[in-house]
CSV table of C-alpha atoms and ligand atoms in Angstrom, one decimal:
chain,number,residue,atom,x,y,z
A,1,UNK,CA,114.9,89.9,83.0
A,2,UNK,CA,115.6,88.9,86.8
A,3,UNK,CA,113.3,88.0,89.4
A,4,UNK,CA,113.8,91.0,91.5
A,5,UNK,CA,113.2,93.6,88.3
A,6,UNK,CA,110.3,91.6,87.3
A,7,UNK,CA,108.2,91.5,90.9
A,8,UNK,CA,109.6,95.3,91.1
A,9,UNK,CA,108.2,96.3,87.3
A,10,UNK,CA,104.9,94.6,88.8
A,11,UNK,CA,104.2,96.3,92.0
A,12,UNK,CA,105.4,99.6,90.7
A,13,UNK,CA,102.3,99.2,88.1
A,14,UNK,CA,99.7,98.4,90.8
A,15,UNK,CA,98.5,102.0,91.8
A,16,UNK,CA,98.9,101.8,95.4
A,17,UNK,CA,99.0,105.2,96.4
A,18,UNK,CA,99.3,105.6,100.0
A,19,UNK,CA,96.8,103.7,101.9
A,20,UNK,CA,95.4,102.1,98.9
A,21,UNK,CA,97.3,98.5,98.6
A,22,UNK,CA,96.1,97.6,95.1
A,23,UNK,CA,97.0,94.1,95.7
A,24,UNK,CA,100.6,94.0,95.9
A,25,UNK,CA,100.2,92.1,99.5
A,26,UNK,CA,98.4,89.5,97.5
A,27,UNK,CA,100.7,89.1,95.4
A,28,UNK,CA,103.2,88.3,97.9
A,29,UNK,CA,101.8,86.8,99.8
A,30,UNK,CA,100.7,83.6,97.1
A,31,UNK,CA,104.6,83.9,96.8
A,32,UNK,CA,105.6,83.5,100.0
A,33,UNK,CA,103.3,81.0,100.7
A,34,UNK,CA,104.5,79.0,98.2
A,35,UNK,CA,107.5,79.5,99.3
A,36,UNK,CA,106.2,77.6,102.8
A,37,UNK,CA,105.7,80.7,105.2
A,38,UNK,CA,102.7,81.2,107.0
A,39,UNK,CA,100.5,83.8,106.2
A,40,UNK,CA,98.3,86.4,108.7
A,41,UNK,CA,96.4,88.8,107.4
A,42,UNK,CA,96.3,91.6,109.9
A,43,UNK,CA,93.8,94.3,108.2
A,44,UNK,CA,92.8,97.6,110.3
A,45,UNK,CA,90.3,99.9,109.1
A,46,UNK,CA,91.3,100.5,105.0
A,47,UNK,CA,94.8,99.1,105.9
A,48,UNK,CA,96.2,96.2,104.4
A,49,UNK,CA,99.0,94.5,106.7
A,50,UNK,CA,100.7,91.5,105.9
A,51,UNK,CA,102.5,89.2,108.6
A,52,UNK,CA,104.5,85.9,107.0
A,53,UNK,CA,106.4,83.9,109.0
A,54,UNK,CA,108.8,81.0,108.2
A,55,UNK,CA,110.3,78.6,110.5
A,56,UNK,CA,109.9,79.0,114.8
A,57,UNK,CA,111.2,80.2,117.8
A,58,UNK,CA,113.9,82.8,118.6
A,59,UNK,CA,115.9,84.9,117.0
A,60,UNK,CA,112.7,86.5,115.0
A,61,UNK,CA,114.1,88.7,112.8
A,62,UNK,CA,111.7,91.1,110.6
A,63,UNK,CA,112.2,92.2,107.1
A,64,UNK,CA,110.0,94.9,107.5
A,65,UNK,CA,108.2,97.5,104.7
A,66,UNK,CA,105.6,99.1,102.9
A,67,UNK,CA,103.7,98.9,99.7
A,68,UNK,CA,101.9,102.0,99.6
A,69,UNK,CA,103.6,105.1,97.6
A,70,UNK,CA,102.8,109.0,97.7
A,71,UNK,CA,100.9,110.6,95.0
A,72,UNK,CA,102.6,111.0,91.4
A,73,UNK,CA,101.9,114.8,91.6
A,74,UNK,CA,101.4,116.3,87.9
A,75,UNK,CA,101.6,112.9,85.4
A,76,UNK,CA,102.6,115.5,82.4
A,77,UNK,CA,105.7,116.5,84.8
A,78,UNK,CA,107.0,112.6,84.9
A,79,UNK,CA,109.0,111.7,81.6
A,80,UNK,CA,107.0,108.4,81.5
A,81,UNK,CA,103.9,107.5,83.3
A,82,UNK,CA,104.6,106.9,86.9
A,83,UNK,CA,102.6,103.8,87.2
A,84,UNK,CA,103.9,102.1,84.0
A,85,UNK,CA,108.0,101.2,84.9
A,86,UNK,CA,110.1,101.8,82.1
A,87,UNK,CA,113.8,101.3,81.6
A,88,UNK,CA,115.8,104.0,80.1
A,89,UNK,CA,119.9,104.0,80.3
A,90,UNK,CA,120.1,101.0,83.1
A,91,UNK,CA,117.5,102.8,85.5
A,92,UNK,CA,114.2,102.1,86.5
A,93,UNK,CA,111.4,104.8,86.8
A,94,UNK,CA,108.1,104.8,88.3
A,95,UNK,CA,106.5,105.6,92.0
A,96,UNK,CA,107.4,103.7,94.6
A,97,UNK,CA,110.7,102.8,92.1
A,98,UNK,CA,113.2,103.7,95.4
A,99,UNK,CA,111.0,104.4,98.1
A,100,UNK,CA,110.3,101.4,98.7
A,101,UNK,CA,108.9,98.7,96.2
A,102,UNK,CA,112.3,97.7,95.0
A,103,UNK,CA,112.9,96.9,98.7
A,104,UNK,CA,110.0,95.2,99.2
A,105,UNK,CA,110.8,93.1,96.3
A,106,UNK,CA,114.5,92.4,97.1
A,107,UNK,CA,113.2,91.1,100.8
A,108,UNK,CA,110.6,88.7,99.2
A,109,UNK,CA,113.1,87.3,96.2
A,110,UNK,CA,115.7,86.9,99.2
A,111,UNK,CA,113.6,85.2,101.7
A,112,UNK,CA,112.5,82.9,98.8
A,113,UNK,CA,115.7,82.0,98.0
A,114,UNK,CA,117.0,81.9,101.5
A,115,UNK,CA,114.4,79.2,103.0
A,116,UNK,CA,114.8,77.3,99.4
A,117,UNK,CA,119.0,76.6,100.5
A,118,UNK,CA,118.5,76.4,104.6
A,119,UNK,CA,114.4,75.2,104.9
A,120,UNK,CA,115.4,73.8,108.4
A,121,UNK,CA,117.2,77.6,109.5
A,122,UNK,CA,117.4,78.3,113.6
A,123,UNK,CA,114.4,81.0,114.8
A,124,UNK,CA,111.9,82.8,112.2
A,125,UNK,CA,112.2,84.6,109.4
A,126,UNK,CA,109.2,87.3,109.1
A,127,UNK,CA,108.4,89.6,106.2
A,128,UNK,CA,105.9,92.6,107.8
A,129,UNK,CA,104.2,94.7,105.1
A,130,UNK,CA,101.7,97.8,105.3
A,131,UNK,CA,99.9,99.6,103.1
A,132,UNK,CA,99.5,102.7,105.7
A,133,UNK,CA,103.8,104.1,106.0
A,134,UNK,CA,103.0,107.4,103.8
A,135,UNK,CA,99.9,108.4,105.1
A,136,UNK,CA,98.2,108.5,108.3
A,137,UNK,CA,99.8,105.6,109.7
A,138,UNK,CA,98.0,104.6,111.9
A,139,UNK,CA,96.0,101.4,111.4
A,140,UNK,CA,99.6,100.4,109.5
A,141,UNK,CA,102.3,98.9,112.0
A,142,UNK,CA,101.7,101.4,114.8
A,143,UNK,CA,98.7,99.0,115.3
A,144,UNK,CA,100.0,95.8,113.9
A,145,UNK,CA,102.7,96.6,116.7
A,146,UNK,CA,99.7,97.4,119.7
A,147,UNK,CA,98.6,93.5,118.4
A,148,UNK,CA,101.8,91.8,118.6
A,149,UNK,CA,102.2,93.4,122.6
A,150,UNK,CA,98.8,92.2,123.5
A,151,UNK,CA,99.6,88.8,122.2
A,152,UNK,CA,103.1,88.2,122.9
A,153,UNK,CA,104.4,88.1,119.8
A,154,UNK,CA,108.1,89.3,120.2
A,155,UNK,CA,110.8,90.3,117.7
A,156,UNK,CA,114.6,90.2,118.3
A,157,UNK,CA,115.8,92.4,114.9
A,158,UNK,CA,113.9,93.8,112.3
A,159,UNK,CA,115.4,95.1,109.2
A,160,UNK,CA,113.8,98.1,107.5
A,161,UNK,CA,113.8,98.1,103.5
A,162,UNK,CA,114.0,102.0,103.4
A,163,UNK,CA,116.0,103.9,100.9
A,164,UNK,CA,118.4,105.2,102.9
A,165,UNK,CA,121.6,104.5,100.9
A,166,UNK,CA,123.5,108.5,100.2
A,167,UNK,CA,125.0,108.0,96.9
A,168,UNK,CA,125.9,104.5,96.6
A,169,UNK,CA,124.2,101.1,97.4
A,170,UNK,CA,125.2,100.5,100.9
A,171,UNK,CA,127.1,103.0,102.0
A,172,UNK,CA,124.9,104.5,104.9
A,173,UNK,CA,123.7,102.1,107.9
A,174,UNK,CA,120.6,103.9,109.9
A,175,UNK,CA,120.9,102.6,113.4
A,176,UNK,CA,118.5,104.7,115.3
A,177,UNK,CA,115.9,107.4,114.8
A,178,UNK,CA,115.4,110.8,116.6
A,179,UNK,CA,111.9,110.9,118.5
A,180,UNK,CA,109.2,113.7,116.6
A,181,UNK,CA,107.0,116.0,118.8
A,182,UNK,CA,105.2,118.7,117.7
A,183,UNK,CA,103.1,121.4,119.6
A,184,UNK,CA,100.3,124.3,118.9
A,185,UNK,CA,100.5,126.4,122.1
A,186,UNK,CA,97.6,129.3,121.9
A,187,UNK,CA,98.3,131.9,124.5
A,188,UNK,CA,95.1,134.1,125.3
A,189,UNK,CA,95.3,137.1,125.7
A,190,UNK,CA,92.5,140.7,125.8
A,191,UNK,CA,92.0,142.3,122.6
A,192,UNK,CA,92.0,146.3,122.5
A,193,UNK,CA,93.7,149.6,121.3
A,194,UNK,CA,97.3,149.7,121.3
A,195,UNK,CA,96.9,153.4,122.4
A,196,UNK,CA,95.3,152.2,125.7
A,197,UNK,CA,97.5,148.9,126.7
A,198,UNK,CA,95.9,149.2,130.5
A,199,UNK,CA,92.7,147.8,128.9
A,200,UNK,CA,94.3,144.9,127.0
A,201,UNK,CA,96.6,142.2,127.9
A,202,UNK,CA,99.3,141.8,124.9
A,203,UNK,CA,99.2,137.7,124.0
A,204,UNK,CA,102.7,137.9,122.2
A,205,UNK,CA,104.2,139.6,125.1
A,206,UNK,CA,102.8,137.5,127.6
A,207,UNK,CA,104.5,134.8,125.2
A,208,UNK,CA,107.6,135.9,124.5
A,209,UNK,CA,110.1,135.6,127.7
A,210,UNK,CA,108.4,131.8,127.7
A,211,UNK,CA,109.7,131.4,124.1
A,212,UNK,CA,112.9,132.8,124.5
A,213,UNK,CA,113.7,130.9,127.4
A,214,UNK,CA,112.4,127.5,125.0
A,215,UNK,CA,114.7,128.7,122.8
A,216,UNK,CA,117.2,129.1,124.5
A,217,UNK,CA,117.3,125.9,126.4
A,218,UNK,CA,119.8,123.1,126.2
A,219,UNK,CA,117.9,120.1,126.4
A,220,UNK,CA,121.1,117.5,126.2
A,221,UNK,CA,124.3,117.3,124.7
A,222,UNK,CA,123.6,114.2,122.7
A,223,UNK,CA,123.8,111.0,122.9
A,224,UNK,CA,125.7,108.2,121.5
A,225,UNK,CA,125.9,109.4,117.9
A,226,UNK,CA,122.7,111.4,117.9
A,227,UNK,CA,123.0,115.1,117.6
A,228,UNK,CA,122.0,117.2,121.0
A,229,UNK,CA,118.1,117.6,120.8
A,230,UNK,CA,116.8,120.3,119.3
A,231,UNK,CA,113.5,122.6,119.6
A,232,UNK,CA,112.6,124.5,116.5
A,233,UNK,CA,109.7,127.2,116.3
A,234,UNK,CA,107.6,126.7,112.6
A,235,UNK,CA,105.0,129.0,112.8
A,236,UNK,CA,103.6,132.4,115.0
A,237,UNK,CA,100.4,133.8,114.5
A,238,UNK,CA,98.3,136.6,115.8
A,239,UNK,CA,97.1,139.9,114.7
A,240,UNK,CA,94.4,141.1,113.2
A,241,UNK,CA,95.8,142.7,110.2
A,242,UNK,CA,96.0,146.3,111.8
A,243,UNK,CA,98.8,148.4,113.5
A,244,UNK,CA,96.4,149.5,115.9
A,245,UNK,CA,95.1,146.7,118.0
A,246,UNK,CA,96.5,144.1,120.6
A,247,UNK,CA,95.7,140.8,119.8
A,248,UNK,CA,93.6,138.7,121.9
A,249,UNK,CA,95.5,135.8,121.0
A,250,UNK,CA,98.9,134.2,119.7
A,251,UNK,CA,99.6,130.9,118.0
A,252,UNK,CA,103.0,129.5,118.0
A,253,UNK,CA,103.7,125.5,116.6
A,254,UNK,CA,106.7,123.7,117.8
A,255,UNK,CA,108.7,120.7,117.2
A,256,UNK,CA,111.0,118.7,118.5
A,257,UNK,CA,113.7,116.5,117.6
A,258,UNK,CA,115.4,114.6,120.2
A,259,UNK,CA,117.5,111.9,121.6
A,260,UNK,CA,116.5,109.0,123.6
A,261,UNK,CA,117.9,111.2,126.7
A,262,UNK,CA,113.8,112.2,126.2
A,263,UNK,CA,110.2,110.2,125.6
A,264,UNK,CA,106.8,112.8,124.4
A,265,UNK,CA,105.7,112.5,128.4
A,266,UNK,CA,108.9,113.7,129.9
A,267,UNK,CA,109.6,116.8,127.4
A,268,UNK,CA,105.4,117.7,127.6
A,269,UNK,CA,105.8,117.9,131.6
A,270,UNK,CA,108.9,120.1,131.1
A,271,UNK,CA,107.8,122.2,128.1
A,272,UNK,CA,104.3,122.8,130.8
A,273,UNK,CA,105.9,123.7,134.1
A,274,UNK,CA,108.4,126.1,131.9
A,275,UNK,CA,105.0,127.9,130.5
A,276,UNK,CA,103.6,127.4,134.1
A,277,UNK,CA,106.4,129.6,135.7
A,278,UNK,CA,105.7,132.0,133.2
A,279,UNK,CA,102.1,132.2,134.3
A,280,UNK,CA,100.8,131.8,130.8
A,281,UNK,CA,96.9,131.8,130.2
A,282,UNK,CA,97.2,129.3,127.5
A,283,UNK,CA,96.4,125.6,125.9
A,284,UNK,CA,99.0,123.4,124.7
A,285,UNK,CA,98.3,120.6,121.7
A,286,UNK,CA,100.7,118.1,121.4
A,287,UNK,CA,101.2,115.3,118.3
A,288,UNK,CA,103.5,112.7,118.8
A,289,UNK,CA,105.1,111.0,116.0
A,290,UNK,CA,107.4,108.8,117.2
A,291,UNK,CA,109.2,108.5,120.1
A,292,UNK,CA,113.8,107.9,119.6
A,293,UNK,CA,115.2,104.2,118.9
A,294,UNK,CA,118.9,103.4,118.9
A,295,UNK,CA,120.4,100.0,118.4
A,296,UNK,CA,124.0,100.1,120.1
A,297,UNK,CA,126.6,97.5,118.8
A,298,UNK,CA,125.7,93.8,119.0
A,299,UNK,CA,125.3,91.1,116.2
A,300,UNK,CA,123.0,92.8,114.2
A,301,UNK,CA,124.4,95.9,114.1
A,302,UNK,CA,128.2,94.1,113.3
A,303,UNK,CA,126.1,91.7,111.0
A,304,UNK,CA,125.1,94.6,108.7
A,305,UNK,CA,128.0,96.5,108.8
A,306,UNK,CA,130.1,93.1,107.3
A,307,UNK,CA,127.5,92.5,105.0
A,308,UNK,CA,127.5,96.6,103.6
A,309,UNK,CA,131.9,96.9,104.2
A,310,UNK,CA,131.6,93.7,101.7
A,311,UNK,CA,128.6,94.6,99.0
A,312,UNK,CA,129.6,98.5,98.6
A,313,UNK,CA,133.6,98.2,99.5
A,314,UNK,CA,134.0,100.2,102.6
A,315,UNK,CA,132.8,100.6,106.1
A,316,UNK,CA,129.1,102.4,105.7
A,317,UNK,CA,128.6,105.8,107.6
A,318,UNK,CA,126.6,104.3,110.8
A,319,UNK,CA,123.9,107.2,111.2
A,320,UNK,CA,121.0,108.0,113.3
A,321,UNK,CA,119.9,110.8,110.9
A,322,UNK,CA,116.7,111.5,108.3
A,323,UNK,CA,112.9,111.4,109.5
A,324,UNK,CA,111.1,108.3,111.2
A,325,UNK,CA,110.0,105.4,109.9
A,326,UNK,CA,108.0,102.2,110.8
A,327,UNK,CA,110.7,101.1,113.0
A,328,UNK,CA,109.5,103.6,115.5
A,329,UNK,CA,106.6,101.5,116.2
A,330,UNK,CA,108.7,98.0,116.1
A,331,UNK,CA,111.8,99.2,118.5
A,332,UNK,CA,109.4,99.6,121.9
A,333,UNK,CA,108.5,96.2,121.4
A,334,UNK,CA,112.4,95.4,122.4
A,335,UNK,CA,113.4,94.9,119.1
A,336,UNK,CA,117.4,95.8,117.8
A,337,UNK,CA,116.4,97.7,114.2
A,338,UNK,CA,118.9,99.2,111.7
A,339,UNK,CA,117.8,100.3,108.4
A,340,UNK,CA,119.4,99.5,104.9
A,341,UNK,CA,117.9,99.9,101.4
A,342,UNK,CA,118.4,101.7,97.7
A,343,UNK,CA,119.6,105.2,97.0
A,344,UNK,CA,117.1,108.1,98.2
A,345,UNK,CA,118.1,110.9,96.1
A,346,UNK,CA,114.2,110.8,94.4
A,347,UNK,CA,111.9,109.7,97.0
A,348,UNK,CA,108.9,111.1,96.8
A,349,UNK,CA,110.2,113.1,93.3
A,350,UNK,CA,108.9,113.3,89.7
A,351,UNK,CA,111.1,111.0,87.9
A,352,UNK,CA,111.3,108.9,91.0
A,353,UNK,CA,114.0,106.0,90.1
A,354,UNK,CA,116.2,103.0,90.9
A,355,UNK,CA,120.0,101.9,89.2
A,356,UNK,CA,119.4,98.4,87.9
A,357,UNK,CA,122.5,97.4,88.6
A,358,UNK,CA,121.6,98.3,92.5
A,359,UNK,CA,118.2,96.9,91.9
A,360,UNK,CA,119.6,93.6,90.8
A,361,UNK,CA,121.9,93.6,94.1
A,362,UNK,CA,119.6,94.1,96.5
A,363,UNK,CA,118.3,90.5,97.6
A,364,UNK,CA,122.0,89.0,97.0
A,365,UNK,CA,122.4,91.9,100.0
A,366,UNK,CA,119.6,90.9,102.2
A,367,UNK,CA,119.9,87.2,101.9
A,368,UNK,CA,123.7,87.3,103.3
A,369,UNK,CA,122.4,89.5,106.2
A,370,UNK,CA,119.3,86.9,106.6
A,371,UNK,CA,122.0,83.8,106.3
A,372,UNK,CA,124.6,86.1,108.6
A,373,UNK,CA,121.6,86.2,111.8
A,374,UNK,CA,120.0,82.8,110.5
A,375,UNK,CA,122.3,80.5,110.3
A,376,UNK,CA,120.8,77.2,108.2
A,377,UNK,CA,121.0,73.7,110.4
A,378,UNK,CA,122.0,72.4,106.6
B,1,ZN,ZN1,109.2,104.7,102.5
């Protein structure tokens, strides 16, 4: 059995659901330290975060992931437990199988075996693990991030371990992220009979010119290869269950997706003076969840793309698609990022699973892409 299926079948059997680590940083860490990197425990709150560093100086580039795994769900609805891995027909099952301890295994058997051949490479290689990606994250590497600004600790490229191949290893390249912001906007209104509206003052009429024109907007047209941004309306709510009265209030929740045309303070000012002019009586909540990144051509962007044209056989589709991830919090700190990892048709799924074969190439994958930025002195 190889290295990389081995440390994978281990982790995956360490219950570390999300932000429980369930020592699969301790693990790693004796390994890389053997290995000669440097280790810093950086632990927030109940979050485990794990900083190991090999070599010094610039380029710093960051093999950056996550140990923790969502919840199983139902263990009767899983064909085999999901915290015990088991091989059937060349794939791998279990939680955290895909998304992401295969990654997280492939970076550690590839950074062993990359300062084993080149111990005297240029800059520093880093491996940055938390145990706080699926859940609240926030003592994970949003704050591990906060420390490194305070301190000066700076990062030229970090590499994210996510599964974000489509259908085959390799063959998608995430080079940037759309920014998240959602809102709850309550608009007050005065309750009373709908037979008498000169008493009342309607909240969902007072509302609803605003929201059409927030509909309606354009924010951009894009940029680069991000789609334009986009403002979607989840939920309304008001009413109180009968035909017969004006609410006295209305709740609508927002989100938006956008480019880096936008950052949370510019589109909150706009998204105000639009409800302003309206002359709204209401409160606006916002949540921000991570603002764009976007890593235009330069060598690690080319550096990836050779690596992926050469493991999967063509050019990968060079996207700025899917959710956020970690590397929302890394990219302020004036960090390049791209993303590149397994498969990611069961993330998060019963049954959740990983191609050996894929498994298997995983480190050969990040070690040329390490070698390709690091180049060994001998
Ligand atoms: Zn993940």
């Amino acid at each position: 059995m190889s290295d990389v299926l081995d440390l994978t079948r281990d982790l995956i059997a360490r219950k570390s659901v999300t932000p429980d680590d369930a020592g699969c940083q301790a693990l790693i860490a004796a390994r890389l330290q053997t290995a000669g990197f440097a280790i810093e425990w950086m632990r927030f709150g109940a979050v485990d975060n794990l900083w190991a560093t090999h070599g010094q100086g610039a380029p710093v580039l960051v093999l950056l992931g996550h140990t923790d795994v969502v919840p199983s769900g139902p263990v009767e609805a899983w064909t085999s437990n999901p915290f015990e891995p088991e091989i059937r027909d060349g794939v791998l099952y279990g939680r955290g199988a895909a998304d992401m301890k295969s990654g997280v295994a492939a970076f550690v058997v590839a950074a062993e075996r990359f300062v084993a051949a080149h111990p005297d490479h240029m800059g520093t290689l880093a491996v940055l693990l938390t145990s706080d990606e699926e859940g609240d994250a926030i003592d994970g590497v949003r704050r591990v991030a906060r420390t490194f600004a305070e301190r000066g600790t700076r990062i030229d490229w970090c590499i994210t371990g996510e599964p974000s191949s489509t259908a085959t290893l390799g063959d998608l390249l995430r080079v940037g992220r759309r920014g998240s912001l959602s809102a709850t906007l309550t608009v007050r209104g005065v309750q009373g009979h709908v037979a008498y509206p000169d008493k009342a003052r309607n909240p969902i009429h007072d509302a609803a010119p605003a929201l059409a024109e927030l509909v309606g907007r354009r924010w951009d047209d894009g940029f680069e290869s991000f789609p334009p941004t986009s403002l979607q309306i989840s939920n309304i709510a008001a009413g109180t269950g009968a035909t017969n009265v004006i609410p006295g209030s209305a709740t609508v929740q927002f989100n938006l997706r956008y480019t880096p045309n936008w950052d949370a303070p510019k589109l909150e000012a706009e998204i105000a003076a639009l409800l302003d002019r309206h002359a709204l009586d209401y409160t606006l909540a916002w949540h921000r969840s991570g603002e764009p990144f976007y890593t235009p051509e330069g060598p690690l962007r080319a550096a990836a793309r050779d690596v992926l044209t050469t493991f999967a056989g063509a050019p990968p589709e060079e996207s700025t698609g899917g959710g956020t991830s970690d590397a929302r919090f890394i990219a302020p700190l004036g960090a390049q990022c791209i993303e590149i990892g397994p498969v990611n048709a069961s993330i998060h799924q019963v049954d959740e699973h990983i191609r050996v074969a894929d498994l298997e190439a995983l480190p050969d994958l990040y070690e040329a892409l390490i070698a390709r930025l690091l180049p060994g002195a001998g």
